[in-house]
């Protein structure tokens, strides 16, 4: 974490949604992600309708978000190997807690971290994060690698959208009035990042 970014430099994107530009030093994250993926590898999750998501995912923490023919849910077990998900590294917890605090949500203790891996040409359609039990906790979303255009639409999927380019190290926190806002990621353009190559990683911290 780059201290000094903690309280300055934050931007309100909409009510309850804050962008913390360059909040995370992502060089420290890469080996931790590699270690998680060595036990719970990336995979294309299937949707209820039998499609596969273009983005690849995995998880760490006591609960992992999964999608399958039953729909979306949280699981203590990685269905790929039958084991618990890898533990959430302390650095991840610390970043999530401090980003939440810097955005006005003190005491955030995530028990789940969804790891999304994008390559150019992939995207994430508009959706709400609503599979959690308690919407009083915010969502903390960390971007790494190549840039992506993140959009937010409010409580209706079809409303006008606000969008922002997210770069390596940026964090978006959303809670309170924007906790259930529809959001997604536009199709990634071809690009290359000095550390992550033609990849984007997104870590989504939640209290499941
Ligand atoms: C998500 O909302 O699930 C991912 C957002 C992102 O990749 O920035
Ligand atoms: Fe989301």
mmCIF file of N, CA and C in Angstrom, residues 15 22 25 47 49 77 90 96 110 114 130 140 156 183 189 191:
data_model
loop_
_atom_site.group_PDB
_atom_site.id
_atom_site.type_symbol
_atom_site.label_atom_id
_atom_site.label_comp_id
_atom_site.label_asym_id
_atom_site.label_seq_id
_atom_site.Cartn_x
_atom_site.Cartn_y
_atom_site.Cartn_z
ATOM 1 N N UNK A 15 -22.835 8.682 -5.275
ATOM 2 C CA UNK A 15 -23.011 8.604 -3.821
ATOM 3 C C UNK A 15 -22.633 7.216 -3.280
ATOM 4 N N UNK A 22 -4.339 4.627 -7.559
ATOM 5 C CA UNK A 22 -2.996 4.167 -7.191
ATOM 6 C C UNK A 22 -2.840 3.804 -5.722
ATOM 7 N N UNK A 25 0.241 -0.912 -4.185
ATOM 8 C CA UNK A 25 1.473 -1.251 -4.879
ATOM 9 C C UNK A 25 1.337 -2.704 -5.348
ATOM 10 N N UNK A 47 -22.593 -20.469 -16.241
ATOM 11 C CA UNK A 47 -23.767 -19.770 -15.705
ATOM 12 C C UNK A 47 -24.942 -20.749 -15.645
ATOM 13 N N UNK A 49 -27.505 -20.675 -17.284
ATOM 14 C CA UNK A 49 -27.978 -20.998 -18.636
ATOM 15 C C UNK A 49 -27.013 -21.861 -19.430
ATOM 16 N N UNK A 77 -16.014 -24.525 -0.268
ATOM 17 C CA UNK A 77 -15.170 -25.502 -0.951
ATOM 18 C C UNK A 77 -14.962 -25.081 -2.415
ATOM 19 N N UNK A 90 -2.739 -11.878 4.538
ATOM 20 C CA UNK A 90 -2.904 -10.740 5.444
ATOM 21 C C UNK A 90 -2.841 -9.395 4.721
ATOM 22 N N UNK A 96 -7.873 -4.193 1.897
ATOM 23 C CA UNK A 96 -9.335 -4.060 1.816
ATOM 24 C C UNK A 96 -9.853 -3.218 2.979
ATOM 25 N N UNK A 110 -13.470 -8.441 5.284
ATOM 26 C CA UNK A 110 -13.945 -9.333 4.222
ATOM 27 C C UNK A 110 -13.655 -10.794 4.570
ATOM 28 N N UNK A 114 -12.836 -12.530 -4.474
ATOM 29 C CA UNK A 114 -12.990 -13.088 -5.821
ATOM 30 C C UNK A 114 -11.851 -12.566 -6.693
ATOM 31 N N UNK A 130 -25.134 -9.070 -5.288
ATOM 32 C CA UNK A 130 -26.250 -9.193 -4.330
ATOM 33 C C UNK A 130 -26.392 -10.593 -3.766
ATOM 34 N N UNK A 140 -15.037 -3.855 -1.964
ATOM 35 C CA UNK A 140 -13.755 -3.221 -2.274
ATOM 36 C C UNK A 140 -13.157 -3.932 -3.479
ATOM 37 N N UNK A 156 -31.062 0.659 -11.607
ATOM 38 C CA UNK A 156 -31.705 0.088 -12.791
ATOM 39 C C UNK A 156 -30.638 -0.291 -13.799
ATOM 40 N N UNK A 183 -23.194 -2.540 -12.242
ATOM 41 C CA UNK A 183 -21.856 -2.121 -12.697
ATOM 42 C C UNK A 183 -21.269 -3.226 -13.569
ATOM 43 N N UNK A 189 -9.400 -3.322 -24.305
ATOM 44 C CA UNK A 189 -8.648 -3.073 -25.544
ATOM 45 C C UNK A 189 -7.288 -3.764 -25.459
ATOM 46 N N UNK A 191 -3.581 -4.231 -25.032
ATOM 47 C CA UNK A 191 -2.648 -3.401 -24.276
ATOM 48 C C UNK A 191 -1.681 -4.316 -23.533
#
